[in-house]
Short mmCIF file of C-alpha atoms in Angstrom, two decimals:
data_model
loop_
_atom_site.label_atom_id
_atom_site.label_comp_id
_atom_site.label_asym_id
_atom_site.label_seq_id
_atom_site.Cartn_x
_atom_site.Cartn_y
_atom_site.Cartn_z
CA MET Y 1 19.67 0.65 -14.48
CA VAL Y 2 18.40 3.14 -17.06
CA ASN Y 3 19.43 0.88 -19.94
CA GLU Y 4 17.85 -2.11 -18.29
CA ALA Y 5 14.61 -0.18 -17.63
CA ALA Y 6 14.54 0.91 -21.30
CA ALA Y 7 15.04 -2.71 -22.39
CA MET Y 8 12.25 -3.80 -20.08
CA ALA Y 9 9.97 -1.14 -21.55
CA GLN Y 10 10.73 -2.33 -25.07
CA GLU Y 11 10.16 -5.95 -24.04
CA ALA Y 12 6.84 -4.93 -22.48
CA GLU Y 13 5.82 -3.27 -25.68
CA ASN Y 14 6.73 -6.32 -27.78
CA ALA Y 15 5.41 -9.03 -25.44
CA ASP Y 16 1.92 -10.50 -25.59
CA GLU Y 17 1.24 -10.44 -21.88
CA ILE Y 18 -0.90 -7.65 -20.42
CA ILE Y 19 0.94 -7.30 -17.15
CA HIS Y 20 4.74 -7.76 -17.09
CA TYR Y 21 6.69 -8.71 -13.98
CA PHE Y 22 9.99 -9.58 -15.68
CA ALA Y 23 10.80 -12.42 -13.32
CA GLN Y 24 14.50 -13.27 -13.07
CA GLU Y 25 15.90 -16.42 -11.44
CA TRP Y 26 18.47 -15.35 -8.87
CA ALA Y 27 18.95 -18.78 -7.41
CA PRO Y 28 17.55 -22.24 -8.28
CA GLY Y 29 13.81 -21.90 -7.74
CA VAL Y 30 14.06 -18.32 -6.46
CA PHE Y 31 12.53 -15.72 -8.82
CA ILE Y 32 12.43 -11.94 -8.27
CA HIS Y 33 9.95 -9.75 -10.10
CA MET Y 34 12.30 -6.99 -11.31
CA GLN Y 35 9.45 -4.75 -12.50
CA THR Y 36 7.96 -4.79 -9.06
CA MET Y 37 11.39 -4.03 -7.48
CA TYR Y 38 11.98 -1.07 -9.76
CA MET Y 39 8.48 0.36 -9.19
CA THR Y 40 8.86 -0.14 -5.41
CA TRP Y 41 12.12 1.81 -5.39
CA ILE Y 42 10.54 4.58 -7.48
CA THR Y 43 7.55 4.70 -5.12
CA MET Y 44 9.78 5.01 -2.08
CA ALA Y 45 11.82 7.72 -3.82
CA ILE Y 46 8.68 9.66 -4.68
CA VAL Y 47 7.34 9.49 -1.13
CA PHE Y 48 10.70 10.59 0.29
CA LEU Y 49 10.95 13.52 -2.16
CA LEU Y 50 7.38 14.65 -1.46
CA PHE Y 51 8.05 14.97 2.25
CA PHE Y 52 11.59 16.33 1.74
CA VAL Y 53 10.48 19.11 -0.57
CA ALA Y 54 7.36 19.95 1.50
CA SER Y 55 9.36 20.18 4.76
CA ARG Y 56 12.39 22.14 3.53
CA ASN Y 57 10.87 25.56 4.15
CA PRO Y 58 7.63 24.97 6.09
CA LYS Y 59 5.31 27.92 6.29
CA LEU Y 60 2.93 28.91 9.07
CA VAL Y 61 0.19 29.24 6.46
CA PRO Y 62 0.81 26.25 4.21
CA SER Y 63 0.39 26.30 0.44
CA GLY Y 64 1.10 24.06 -2.47
CA LEU Y 65 2.67 20.71 -1.72
CA GLN Y 66 2.94 21.43 1.99
CA ASN Y 67 -0.79 22.13 2.15
CA VAL Y 68 -1.56 18.88 0.30
CA LEU Y 69 0.62 16.74 2.58
CA GLU Y 70 -0.68 18.48 5.69
CA PHE Y 71 -4.20 17.64 4.56
CA PHE Y 72 -3.35 13.93 4.34
CA ILE Y 73 -1.51 14.01 7.67
CA ASP Y 74 -4.40 15.73 9.42
CA PHE Y 75 -6.79 13.28 7.81
CA LEU Y 76 -4.74 10.28 9.01
CA ASN Y 77 -4.19 11.78 12.47
CA GLY Y 78 -7.96 12.04 12.85
CA LEU Y 79 -8.38 8.37 11.88
CA MET Y 80 -5.65 7.25 14.26
CA GLU Y 81 -6.92 9.29 17.17
CA GLY Y 82 -10.44 7.93 16.72
CA THR Y 83 -9.22 4.34 16.51
CA LEU Y 84 -6.08 4.20 18.69
CA GLY Y 85 -6.55 7.13 21.06
CA MET Y 86 -4.15 9.98 21.67
CA LYS Y 87 -1.21 7.84 22.88
CA GLY Y 88 -1.74 5.32 20.13
CA ARG Y 89 -1.71 8.08 17.50
CA GLN Y 90 1.51 9.54 18.84
CA TYR Y 91 3.18 6.09 18.82
CA MET Y 92 1.93 4.86 15.45
CA ALA Y 93 1.75 8.08 13.33
CA PRO Y 94 5.10 7.73 11.57
CA PHE Y 95 4.43 4.18 10.43
CA ILE Y 96 0.77 4.68 9.50
CA ILE Y 97 1.44 7.85 7.48
CA THR Y 98 4.32 6.17 5.66
CA LEU Y 99 2.23 3.07 5.01
CA PHE Y 100 -0.65 5.09 3.58
CA MET Y 101 1.56 7.28 1.37
CA PHE Y 102 3.51 4.29 0.02
CA ILE Y 103 0.32 2.46 -0.94
CA PHE Y 104 -1.36 5.61 -2.25
CA VAL Y 105 1.55 6.64 -4.47
CA GLY Y 106 2.23 3.07 -5.47
CA ASN Y 107 -1.39 2.65 -6.60
CA GLU Y 108 -1.29 5.80 -8.66
CA ILE Y 109 1.99 5.45 -10.61
CA GLY Y 110 0.48 2.62 -12.57
CA MET Y 111 -1.83 5.19 -14.17
CA LEU Y 112 1.10 7.15 -15.68
CA PRO Y 113 1.45 7.18 -19.48
CA GLN Y 114 3.60 4.36 -20.82
CA VAL Y 115 6.20 6.67 -22.36
CA GLY Y 116 9.80 5.52 -22.16
CA VAL Y 117 9.19 3.61 -18.91
CA HIS Y 118 6.85 0.67 -18.36
CA TRP Y 119 4.88 2.14 -15.41
CA THR Y 120 3.07 -0.29 -13.20
CA SER Y 121 1.91 -0.20 -9.58
CA PRO Y 122 4.09 -2.23 -7.19
CA THR Y 123 0.76 -3.12 -5.52
CA ASN Y 124 -0.36 -5.04 -8.60
CA ASP Y 125 1.95 -7.80 -7.41
CA ILE Y 126 0.63 -10.15 -4.73
CA ASN Y 127 4.10 -10.37 -3.23
CA THR Y 128 4.12 -6.64 -2.37
CA CYS Y 129 0.56 -6.71 -1.01
CA LEU Y 130 1.23 -9.81 1.07
CA ALA Y 131 4.49 -8.31 2.40
CA LEU Y 132 2.59 -5.18 3.51
CA SER Y 133 -0.17 -7.12 5.25
CA LEU Y 134 2.30 -9.46 6.95
CA THR Y 135 4.26 -6.43 8.17
CA VAL Y 136 1.16 -5.10 9.74
CA ALA Y 137 0.17 -8.46 11.27
CA LEU Y 138 3.59 -9.24 12.72
CA SER Y 139 4.12 -5.71 14.03
CA VAL Y 140 0.84 -5.98 15.93
CA TYR Y 141 2.34 -8.84 17.93
CA VAL Y 142 5.64 -7.06 18.46
CA ILE Y 143 4.04 -3.80 19.61
CA GLY Y 144 1.38 -5.66 21.58
CA VAL Y 145 3.89 -7.68 23.58
CA SER Y 146 6.12 -4.62 24.14
CA LYS Y 147 3.14 -2.60 25.41
CA ASN Y 148 1.08 -5.25 27.23
CA GLY Y 149 3.42 -8.20 27.79
CA LEU Y 150 2.03 -11.68 27.20
CA GLY Y 151 -1.34 -10.31 28.24
CA HIS Y 152 -1.65 -9.15 24.67
CA PHE Y 153 -2.69 -12.65 23.62
CA LYS Y 154 -5.60 -12.88 26.07
CA HIS Y 155 -8.02 -11.78 23.34
CA PHE Y 156 -7.45 -15.20 21.76
CA VAL Y 157 -9.46 -16.77 24.58
CA SER Y 158 -11.99 -13.94 25.02
CA PRO Y 159 -14.72 -14.34 26.18
CA THR Y 160 -13.97 -18.05 26.64
CA TRP Y 161 -11.47 -20.71 25.43
CA ALA Y 162 -14.18 -21.97 23.04
CA PHE Y 163 -13.49 -18.93 20.85
CA PHE Y 164 -9.81 -19.71 20.38
CA PRO Y 165 -10.18 -21.47 17.02
CA LEU Y 166 -12.22 -18.55 15.64
CA HIS Y 167 -9.74 -15.94 16.81
CA LEU Y 168 -6.86 -18.02 15.43
CA LEU Y 169 -8.61 -18.35 12.10
CA GLU Y 170 -9.16 -14.59 12.00
CA GLU Y 171 -5.46 -13.94 12.65
CA ILE Y 172 -4.57 -16.16 9.69
CA THR Y 173 -7.18 -14.97 7.20
CA LYS Y 174 -7.03 -11.22 7.92
CA PRO Y 175 -3.58 -10.56 6.39
CA LEU Y 176 -4.56 -12.73 3.44
CA THR Y 177 -7.84 -10.91 2.78
CA MET Y 178 -6.05 -7.51 3.15
CA ALA Y 179 -3.47 -8.50 0.59
CA LEU Y 180 -5.95 -10.01 -1.86
CA ARG Y 181 -8.27 -7.00 -1.68
CA LEU Y 182 -5.51 -4.52 -2.51
CA PHE Y 183 -3.88 -6.78 -5.13
CA GLY Y 184 -7.16 -7.65 -6.89
CA ASN Y 185 -8.43 -4.13 -7.21
CA ILE Y 186 -5.17 -2.63 -8.44
CA LEU Y 187 -4.34 -5.45 -10.89
CA ALA Y 188 -7.88 -5.49 -12.30
CA GLY Y 189 -7.71 -1.70 -12.85
CA GLU Y 190 -4.47 -1.88 -14.73
CA ILE Y 191 -5.56 -4.82 -16.88
CA LEU Y 192 -8.76 -2.99 -17.77
CA LEU Y 193 -6.86 0.17 -18.64
CA VAL Y 194 -4.59 -1.75 -21.04
CA VAL Y 195 -7.56 -3.41 -22.69
CA LEU Y 196 -9.38 -0.04 -23.02
CA TYR Y 197 -6.35 1.53 -24.71
CA GLN Y 198 -6.30 -1.33 -27.20
CA LEU Y 199 -10.02 -1.06 -27.94
CA SER Y 200 -10.41 2.73 -27.86
CA PRO Y 201 -7.21 4.81 -27.54
CA TRP Y 202 -9.09 8.09 -26.81
CA ILE Y 203 -11.65 9.44 -24.34
CA ILE Y 204 -12.79 6.22 -22.62
CA PRO Y 205 -9.39 5.25 -21.15
CA GLU Y 206 -8.97 8.82 -19.82
CA PHE Y 207 -12.29 8.48 -17.91
CA TRP Y 208 -11.08 5.17 -16.47
CA VAL Y 209 -7.79 6.72 -15.42
CA MET Y 210 -9.64 9.45 -13.47
CA PHE Y 211 -11.83 6.82 -11.82
CA SER Y 212 -8.76 4.63 -11.10
CA LEU Y 213 -7.02 7.55 -9.34
CA PHE Y 214 -9.97 7.63 -6.91
CA ILE Y 215 -9.80 3.83 -6.53
CA GLY Y 216 -6.10 4.10 -5.71
CA PHE Y 217 -6.86 6.50 -2.88
CA LEU Y 218 -9.80 4.37 -1.71
CA GLN Y 219 -7.73 1.19 -1.58
CA ALA Y 220 -4.94 2.93 0.37
CA PHE Y 221 -7.57 4.24 2.79
CA ILE Y 222 -9.22 0.81 3.23
CA PHE Y 223 -5.90 -0.97 3.80
CA THR Y 224 -4.85 1.70 6.34
CA MET Y 225 -8.17 1.43 8.17
CA LEU Y 226 -7.88 -2.35 8.42
CA ALA Y 227 -4.34 -1.89 9.75
CA LEU Y 228 -5.65 0.55 12.38
CA THR Y 229 -8.34 -1.91 13.50
CA SER Y 230 -5.54 -4.45 13.99
CA TYR Y 231 -3.57 -2.05 16.14
CA ALA Y 232 -6.63 -0.94 18.13
CA ILE Y 233 -6.44 -3.91 20.45
CA VAL Y 234 -2.87 -2.97 21.41
CA PHE Y 235 -3.87 0.49 22.59
CA ALA Y 236 -7.36 -0.33 23.88
CA HIS Y 237 -6.42 0.30 27.51
CA HIS Y 238 -3.74 3.02 27.12
CA ASP Y 239 -5.95 6.12 27.20
#
């Protein structure tokens, strides 16, 4: 894998394209973006290591990495409790925290210097963003039915049956808009960073990197908030 990653980095350096996905055909008509796969695995490994290291020797008065992660957890717990209620927060906390951290870390690794490894964000690929939004959308149905039975679907005809087409259209377009928003912002940021480095290798790209780090956090926050609004209907009557 190391040799292949190095070869991919060299190919990225020599190629004319700005963003490199390194698509490989695994079956007739089936292509896999290997760059996205590698960056996804790296993102998952980073998230796992962050929590593993921070939780090895937890302190009553946190410091360092433990303090940073507890800040994010407290921040997300506040969002969940305000949107889903106490029971909803307890039920959804593991998934929501993992979702936010994956998107946040994934957004930021594309800002790393291109030294030895061709760093990109897995969220600069529409396939990753769409997979995340569909996971949220489908899990809403699964959790909704498990919590409320078939009554979960009554909001489709609320307040009357005349609103069914509108609610159905919303269910179809919401995952798509969530995916496109995340994908568009991260991809545009990485393209602009590459262009800035080509035009002015010093000073200006560094300012854009700092701004992009904030954008990475903001996009993770927005995606997580949209996910929470989707889950809110499931837990609306559970507190």
